[in-house]
Short mmCIF file of C-alpha atoms in Angstrom, two decimals:
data_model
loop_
_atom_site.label_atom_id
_atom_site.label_comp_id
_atom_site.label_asym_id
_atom_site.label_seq_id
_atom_site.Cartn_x
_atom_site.Cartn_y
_atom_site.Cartn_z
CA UNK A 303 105.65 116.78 107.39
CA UNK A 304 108.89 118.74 106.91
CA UNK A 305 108.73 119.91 103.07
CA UNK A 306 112.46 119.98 103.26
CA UNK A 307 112.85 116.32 104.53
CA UNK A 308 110.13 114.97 101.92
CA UNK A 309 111.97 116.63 99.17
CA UNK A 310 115.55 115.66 100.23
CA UNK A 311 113.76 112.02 100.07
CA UNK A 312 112.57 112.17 96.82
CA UNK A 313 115.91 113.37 95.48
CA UNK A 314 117.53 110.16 96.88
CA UNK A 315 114.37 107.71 95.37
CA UNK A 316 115.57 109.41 91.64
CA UNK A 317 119.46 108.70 92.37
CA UNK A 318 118.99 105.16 94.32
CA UNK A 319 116.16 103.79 91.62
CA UNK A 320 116.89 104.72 87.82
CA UNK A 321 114.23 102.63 86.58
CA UNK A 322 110.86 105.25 86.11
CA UNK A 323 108.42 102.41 86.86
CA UNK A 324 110.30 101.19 90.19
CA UNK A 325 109.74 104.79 91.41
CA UNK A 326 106.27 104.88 90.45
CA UNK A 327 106.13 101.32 93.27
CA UNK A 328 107.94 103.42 95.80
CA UNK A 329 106.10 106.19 95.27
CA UNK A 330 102.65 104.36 95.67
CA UNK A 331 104.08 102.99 98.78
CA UNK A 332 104.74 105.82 100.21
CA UNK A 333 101.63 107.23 99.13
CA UNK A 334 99.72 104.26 100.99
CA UNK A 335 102.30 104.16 104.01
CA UNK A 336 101.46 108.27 104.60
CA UNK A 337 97.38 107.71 104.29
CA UNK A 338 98.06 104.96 107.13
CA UNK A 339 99.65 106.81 109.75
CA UNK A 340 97.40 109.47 109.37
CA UNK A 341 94.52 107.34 110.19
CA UNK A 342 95.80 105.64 113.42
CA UNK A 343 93.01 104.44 114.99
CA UNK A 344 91.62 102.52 111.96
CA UNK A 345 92.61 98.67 112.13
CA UNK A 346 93.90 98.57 108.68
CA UNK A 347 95.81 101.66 109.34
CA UNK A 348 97.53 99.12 111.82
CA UNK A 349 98.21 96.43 109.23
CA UNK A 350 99.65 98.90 107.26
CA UNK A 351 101.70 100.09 109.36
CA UNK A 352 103.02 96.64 110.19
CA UNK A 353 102.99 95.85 106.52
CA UNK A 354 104.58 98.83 104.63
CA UNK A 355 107.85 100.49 105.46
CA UNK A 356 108.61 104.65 104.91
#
């Protein structure tokens, strides 16, 4: 991943979602969305992929 690009991202979930606990969802969605696509050939990588959005 591009550090810079990851960063500039969380800087925009802090400004777009005030609420701490909201971030915490987005967060853990990302979290689960990143542990997907690194795991391709898995079939719930697949559903997750389908399933969760970046």
């Amino acid at each position: 991943k591009d550090k810079e690009v990851e960063y500039g991202m969380l800087d925009y979930i802090e400004i777009l979602v005030s609420d701490y606990r909201e971030q915490e969802v987005v967060h853990m969605s990302m979290n689960k969305y990143d542990t997907c696509y690194g795991n391709m050939g898995r079939d719930t990588a697949i559903q997750c992929k389908t399933s969760l959005h970046p």
